[in-house]
Amino acid sequence: MSIKEYLKDRTVFLLINFTLYIIISGILLLININSKVILLTFCIWFFPILVYIMIEYVKQKLLYNELNHIMDHLDKKYLLTEIMKKPENIEGKLLYDVLRRANKDMHEHVNNYRDRENEYREYIETWVHEIKTPIASTRLIIENNQNDITRNIKEEVKKIEEYIEQVLYYSRSNNVSKDYLIKEVSLADLVKRVIKRNSRDFISKGIIIDIEAVEGTVYSDAKWLEFIVNQVIGNATKYNREHDGRVTISTDRNENNIVLTIEDNGIGIIDKDISRVFEKGFTGENGREFGKSTGLGLYLCKKLAEQLGLGLIITSKMGEGTRVKLIFPLGSVNLIH
């Protein structure tokens, strides 16, 4: 707040005083009062007014400077009224009370939406749990009636299970700290489990898989980790070549980390899309061409990796393939934020 802005806000008050002074001065001149008396009247009239204005300006300037300083250094801006001191002047008190009421109302709305979000998440988790029963029954029926049709149905059921799994992880992705269990995870065993889950896709598309160079042990949540690796390997098979496709999985142990690399020689990602593959709902050219992408898989991978304290990097060249690196820092057992 500048002095110019402050005086502009009091223009009416000053104009009224000047107008009254001019009228009174005119009356004094008409009755032949000495001009020195009129000048003395000006000083007596306006000196206290100017002093009052300057004092109020300094007080308000200090108040707003303090508010701006708190806001600039406050991580959660809505806690302003919890930090600031209650002003002593009437305008400051009114502003303080209004801010507190607005803050209280905002908290009530946030709590309301948080409750609704929790209810919705609990409903999704319950639904996912219940839908597993008819899916398991369907799998049992398929196993007892093996033919080409049921084998195709089995593949579709597998896709349904993957989408359901994605929904479950999406609903829990904001509360990973409540659903994790850090323990020793063998990367070789983890990769083998994921390869087994996707074995039919590898066989049907004739993709060669090389996992000889996978070794090492990390500390993380095996369930969340398997979801991330499964999503990446699923993409490696989905966007690979039909005949001479290849997926190579390896690990590198560095001084400060272990890097799990999943590389394919598939169609690759166009340059303008590579920086956006972790955005929610982004499908890019490949997603539009294949028409089966939800734009949630890599978004969830990135989000869960960050929650687990892992690095996730993707590089690609159109027509040559894609390389995804999952980086496990060493020296920190529990890396959950």
Coordinates of C-alpha atoms in Angstrom, one line a residue:
M1 CA 0.0 0.0 0.0
S2 CA 1.5 3.3 -1.1
I3 CA 0.9 6.7 0.4
K4 CA -0.7 7.8 -2.9
E5 CA -3.2 4.9 -2.7
Y6 CA -3.9 5.7 1.0
L7 CA -4.6 9.4 0.4
K8 CA -6.7 8.6 -2.7
D9 CA -8.9 6.4 -0.4
R10 CA -9.4 9.5 1.8
T11 CA -10.1 12.0 -0.9
V12 CA -13.7 12.7 0.1
F13 CA -12.7 13.3 3.7
L14 CA -9.9 15.8 2.7
L15 CA -12.2 17.5 0.1
I16 CA -14.9 18.1 2.7
N17 CA -12.4 19.7 5.1
F18 CA -10.9 21.9 2.4
T19 CA -14.3 23.0 1.3
L20 CA -15.3 23.9 4.8
Y21 CA -12.1 25.7 5.4
I22 CA -12.5 27.8 2.2
I23 CA -16.1 28.7 3.2
I24 CA -15.0 29.7 6.7
S25 CA -12.0 31.6 5.3
G26 CA -14.3 33.5 2.9
I27 CA -16.6 34.5 5.8
L28 CA -13.5 35.7 7.9
L29 CA -12.3 37.8 4.9
L30 CA -15.8 39.4 4.6
I31 CA -15.6 40.5 8.2
N32 CA -12.1 41.9 7.7
I33 CA -10.2 39.3 9.8
N34 CA -6.4 39.5 9.4
S35 CA -5.0 37.0 6.8
K36 CA -2.5 35.8 9.5
V37 CA -5.4 34.7 11.6
I38 CA -6.8 32.8 8.6
L39 CA -3.4 31.1 8.0
L40 CA -3.2 30.2 11.7
T41 CA -6.7 28.7 11.4
F42 CA -5.5 26.6 8.5
C43 CA -2.6 25.3 10.6
I44 CA -4.7 24.5 13.7
W45 CA -7.3 22.8 11.5
F46 CA -5.2 20.7 9.2
F47 CA -2.1 19.9 11.4
P48 CA -4.0 17.3 13.6
I49 CA -5.7 15.9 10.5
L50 CA -2.4 15.3 8.7
V51 CA -0.8 13.8 11.8
Y52 CA -3.8 11.5 12.3
I53 CA -3.6 10.4 8.6
M54 CA 0.1 9.7 8.8
I55 CA -0.2 7.7 12.0
E56 CA -3.1 5.6 10.5
Y57 CA -1.1 5.1 7.4
V58 CA 1.9 3.8 9.3
K59 CA -0.3 1.4 11.3
Q60 CA -2.1 0.1 8.3
K61 CA 1.2 -0.2 6.3
L62 CA 2.7 -2.3 9.1
L63 CA -0.4 -4.5 9.3
Y64 CA -0.5 -5.2 5.6
N65 CA 3.3 -5.7 5.4
E66 CA 3.0 -8.3 8.2
L67 CA 0.1 -10.1 6.4
N68 CA 2.1 -10.2 3.1
H69 CA 5.2 -11.4 4.9
I70 CA 3.2 -14.2 6.5
M71 CA 1.5 -15.2 3.3
D72 CA 4.8 -15.2 1.4
H73 CA 6.3 -17.6 3.8
L74 CA 3.3 -19.7 4.7
D75 CA 3.1 -23.1 3.1
K76 CA -0.6 -23.5 3.7
K77 CA -2.1 -20.1 3.0
Y78 CA -5.5 -20.9 4.6
L79 CA -3.8 -20.9 8.0
L80 CA -3.2 -17.2 7.9
T81 CA -5.7 -16.3 10.7
E82 CA -4.1 -19.0 12.9
I83 CA -0.7 -17.3 12.6
M84 CA -1.4 -13.6 12.4
K85 CA -2.0 -11.4 15.5
K86 CA -5.4 -9.9 16.0
P87 CA -5.2 -6.2 15.0
E88 CA -6.0 -3.5 17.5
N89 CA -7.7 -1.0 15.2
I90 CA -11.4 -1.5 14.3
E91 CA -10.8 -2.0 10.6
G92 CA -8.2 -4.7 11.3
K93 CA -10.4 -6.4 13.8
L94 CA -13.3 -6.5 11.3
L95 CA -11.0 -7.9 8.6
Y96 CA -9.6 -10.5 11.1
D97 CA -13.1 -11.7 12.1
V98 CA -14.2 -11.9 8.4
L99 CA -11.1 -14.0 7.5
R100 CA -11.7 -16.3 10.5
R101 CA -15.3 -16.9 9.5
A102 CA -14.3 -17.5 5.9
N103 CA -11.6 -19.9 7.0
K104 CA -14.0 -21.8 9.2
D105 CA -16.5 -22.1 6.4
M106 CA -13.7 -23.3 4.1
H107 CA -12.7 -26.0 6.6
E108 CA -16.3 -27.2 6.8
H109 CA -16.5 -27.5 3.1
V110 CA -13.1 -29.3 2.8
N111 CA -14.2 -31.8 5.5
N112 CA -17.4 -32.4 3.7
Y113 CA -15.7 -33.2 0.5
R114 CA -13.1 -35.3 2.3
D115 CA -15.8 -37.4 3.9
R116 CA -17.5 -37.8 0.5
E117 CA -14.2 -38.8 -1.1
N118 CA -13.5 -41.4 1.7
E119 CA -17.0 -42.8 1.3
Y120 CA -16.6 -43.1 -2.5
R121 CA -13.1 -44.8 -2.1
E122 CA -14.6 -47.2 0.4
Y123 CA -17.4 -48.0 -2.0
I124 CA -14.9 -48.6 -4.8
E125 CA -12.8 -50.9 -2.7
T126 CA -15.9 -52.9 -1.6
W127 CA -17.1 -53.1 -5.2
V128 CA -13.7 -54.4 -6.3
H129 CA -13.7 -57.0 -3.6
E130 CA -17.2 -58.2 -4.5
I131 CA -16.6 -58.3 -8.2
K132 CA -13.7 -60.7 -7.7
T133 CA -16.2 -63.5 -6.7
P134 CA -18.1 -63.6 -10.1
I135 CA -14.8 -63.3 -12.0
A136 CA -13.4 -66.2 -10.1
S137 CA -16.6 -68.2 -10.9
T138 CA -16.2 -67.3 -14.6
R139 CA -12.6 -68.5 -14.5
L140 CA -13.7 -71.8 -13.0
I141 CA -16.3 -72.3 -15.6
I142 CA -13.7 -71.6 -18.3
E143 CA -11.3 -74.1 -16.8
N144 CA -14.0 -76.7 -16.9
N145 CA -15.0 -76.0 -20.5
Q146 CA -11.8 -75.5 -22.4
N147 CA -12.3 -74.6 -26.1
D148 CA -11.3 -71.7 -28.4
I149 CA -14.3 -69.6 -27.3
T150 CA -13.6 -69.9 -23.6
R151 CA -9.9 -69.3 -24.1
N152 CA -10.9 -66.0 -25.8
I153 CA -13.2 -65.3 -22.9
K154 CA -10.4 -66.0 -20.5
E155 CA -8.3 -63.3 -22.2
E156 CA -11.1 -60.8 -21.9
V157 CA -11.5 -61.7 -18.3
K158 CA -7.8 -61.1 -17.8
K159 CA -8.2 -57.6 -19.2
I160 CA -11.2 -57.0 -17.0
E161 CA -9.1 -58.0 -13.9
E162 CA -6.3 -55.6 -15.0
Y163 CA -8.8 -52.7 -15.3
I164 CA -10.3 -53.5 -11.9
E165 CA -6.8 -53.7 -10.4
Q166 CA -6.1 -50.3 -12.0
V167 CA -9.3 -48.8 -10.4
L168 CA -8.3 -50.2 -7.0
Y169 CA -4.8 -48.7 -7.1
Y170 CA -6.2 -45.4 -8.4
S171 CA -8.6 -45.2 -5.5
R172 CA -5.8 -45.9 -3.0
S173 CA -3.1 -43.8 -4.7
N174 CA -3.7 -40.8 -2.5
N175 CA -3.5 -42.9 0.7
V176 CA -0.5 -45.2 -0.1
S177 CA 1.0 -44.6 3.3
K178 CA -2.0 -46.4 4.9
D179 CA -1.7 -49.5 2.6
Y180 CA 2.0 -50.3 2.3
L181 CA 4.3 -52.9 3.8
I182 CA 8.0 -52.4 3.4
K183 CA 9.9 -55.6 3.1
E184 CA 12.7 -57.2 1.2
V185 CA 11.8 -57.7 -2.5
S186 CA 13.8 -59.8 -4.9
L187 CA 13.7 -58.1 -8.2
A188 CA 14.3 -61.4 -10.1
D189 CA 11.3 -63.0 -8.4
L190 CA 9.2 -59.9 -8.9
V191 CA 10.0 -59.8 -12.6
K192 CA 9.3 -63.5 -13.0
R193 CA 5.9 -63.2 -11.5
V194 CA 5.0 -60.3 -13.8
I195 CA 6.3 -62.2 -16.8
K196 CA 4.1 -65.2 -15.9
R197 CA 1.1 -62.9 -15.7
N198 CA 1.8 -61.7 -19.2
S199 CA 3.1 -65.0 -20.6
R200 CA 0.1 -65.5 -23.0
D201 CA 0.7 -62.1 -24.5
F202 CA 4.4 -62.8 -25.1
I203 CA 3.5 -66.2 -26.7
S204 CA 0.7 -64.9 -28.8
K205 CA 2.7 -62.0 -30.2
G206 CA 5.9 -64.0 -30.5
I207 CA 7.9 -61.6 -28.3
I208 CA 11.2 -62.7 -27.0
I209 CA 11.8 -61.9 -23.3
D210 CA 15.3 -61.6 -21.8
I211 CA 15.5 -61.4 -18.0
E212 CA 18.9 -63.0 -17.5
A213 CA 20.5 -59.8 -16.2
V214 CA 18.0 -59.2 -13.4
E215 CA 19.3 -59.5 -9.9
G216 CA 19.4 -57.6 -6.6
T217 CA 17.2 -57.0 -3.6
V218 CA 15.4 -53.8 -2.7
Y219 CA 13.2 -52.7 0.2
S220 CA 9.8 -51.6 -0.9
D221 CA 6.1 -52.6 -1.0
A222 CA 6.0 -55.8 -3.2
K223 CA 2.3 -55.3 -4.1
W224 CA 2.6 -51.7 -5.3
L225 CA 5.9 -52.5 -7.0
E226 CA 4.4 -55.4 -8.9
F227 CA 1.6 -53.1 -10.1
I228 CA 4.1 -50.6 -11.5
V229 CA 6.3 -53.3 -13.2
N230 CA 3.2 -55.0 -14.6
Q231 CA 2.0 -51.8 -16.1
V232 CA 5.4 -51.1 -17.8
I233 CA 5.8 -54.6 -19.1
G234 CA 2.2 -54.6 -20.3
N235 CA 3.0 -51.5 -22.3
A236 CA 6.1 -53.2 -23.7
T237 CA 4.1 -56.0 -25.0
K238 CA 1.1 -53.9 -26.1
Y239 CA 3.2 -51.5 -28.2
N240 CA 5.7 -54.1 -29.6
R241 CA 6.2 -55.7 -33.0
E242 CA 4.1 -58.7 -34.0
H243 CA 7.0 -61.0 -35.0
D244 CA 10.5 -59.8 -34.1
G245 CA 9.5 -58.1 -30.8
R246 CA 11.9 -58.2 -27.9
V247 CA 11.7 -57.1 -24.3
T248 CA 14.9 -56.9 -22.3
I249 CA 14.9 -56.5 -18.5
S250 CA 18.0 -55.9 -16.6
T251 CA 19.3 -54.3 -13.4
D252 CA 22.4 -52.1 -12.7
R253 CA 23.7 -51.6 -9.2
N254 CA 25.3 -48.2 -8.7
E255 CA 26.9 -46.6 -5.7
N256 CA 23.6 -45.0 -4.5
N257 CA 20.9 -47.0 -6.3
I258 CA 19.7 -50.0 -8.2
V259 CA 18.2 -49.4 -11.5
L260 CA 15.6 -51.8 -13.1
T261 CA 15.5 -51.2 -16.8
I262 CA 12.7 -52.5 -19.0
E263 CA 13.5 -52.0 -22.7
D264 CA 11.6 -53.0 -25.8
N265 CA 12.1 -52.6 -29.6
G266 CA 8.5 -51.6 -30.3
I267 CA 6.9 -48.7 -32.1
G268 CA 8.3 -46.1 -29.7
I269 CA 6.8 -42.8 -28.6
I270 CA 6.8 -39.7 -30.8
D271 CA 9.0 -36.9 -29.5
K272 CA 6.2 -34.4 -28.7
D273 CA 4.4 -37.0 -26.6
I274 CA 7.4 -38.3 -24.5
S275 CA 7.2 -35.4 -22.0
R276 CA 3.5 -35.9 -21.4
V277 CA 3.2 -39.7 -20.9
F278 CA 2.9 -39.4 -17.1
E279 CA 0.0 -36.9 -17.4
K280 CA -3.4 -38.1 -16.2
G281 CA -5.6 -39.1 -19.2
F282 CA -2.9 -38.5 -21.8
T283 CA -3.0 -41.1 -24.5
G284 CA -0.9 -39.5 -27.3
E285 CA -0.5 -40.7 -30.8
N286 CA 0.0 -44.4 -29.8
G287 CA -3.1 -44.3 -27.6
R288 CA -5.2 -42.8 -30.4
E289 CA -3.8 -45.3 -33.0
F290 CA -4.4 -48.4 -30.9
G291 CA -7.6 -47.1 -29.3
K292 CA -7.2 -49.1 -26.1
S293 CA -5.3 -46.7 -23.9
T294 CA -6.9 -45.0 -20.9
G295 CA -4.1 -42.7 -20.2
L296 CA -4.0 -43.8 -16.5
G297 CA -1.4 -46.6 -16.5
L298 CA 1.8 -44.5 -16.6
Y299 CA 0.1 -41.7 -14.6
L300 CA -0.5 -44.2 -11.8
C301 CA 3.0 -45.7 -12.1
K302 CA 4.6 -42.2 -11.7
K303 CA 2.3 -41.3 -8.8
L304 CA 2.9 -44.6 -6.9
A305 CA 6.7 -44.5 -7.6
E306 CA 6.8 -41.0 -6.1
Q307 CA 4.9 -42.1 -3.1
L308 CA 7.3 -45.0 -2.7
G309 CA 10.3 -42.7 -3.1
L310 CA 11.4 -44.3 -6.4
G311 CA 12.5 -42.7 -9.6
L312 CA 10.8 -43.4 -12.8
I313 CA 12.3 -42.3 -16.1
I314 CA 11.1 -43.0 -19.7
T315 CA 13.0 -42.5 -22.9
S316 CA 12.0 -43.5 -26.4
K317 CA 12.7 -43.1 -30.0
M318 CA 10.0 -43.5 -32.7
G319 CA 10.3 -46.7 -34.5
E320 CA 13.2 -48.1 -32.4
G321 CA 11.6 -48.7 -29.0
T322 CA 11.1 -47.5 -25.4
R323 CA 13.3 -47.7 -22.3
V324 CA 11.8 -47.4 -18.8
K325 CA 14.0 -47.1 -15.7
L326 CA 12.8 -47.7 -12.2
I327 CA 15.3 -46.3 -9.7
F328 CA 15.6 -47.7 -6.2
P329 CA 17.7 -45.5 -3.9
L330 CA 20.0 -47.4 -1.5
G331 CA 20.6 -46.5 2.1
S332 CA 17.0 -45.6 3.0
V333 CA 14.9 -48.5 4.1
N334 CA 11.6 -46.7 4.3
L335 CA 11.4 -44.1 1.6
I336 CA 7.7 -43.4 1.9
H337 CA 7.0 -39.7 2.1

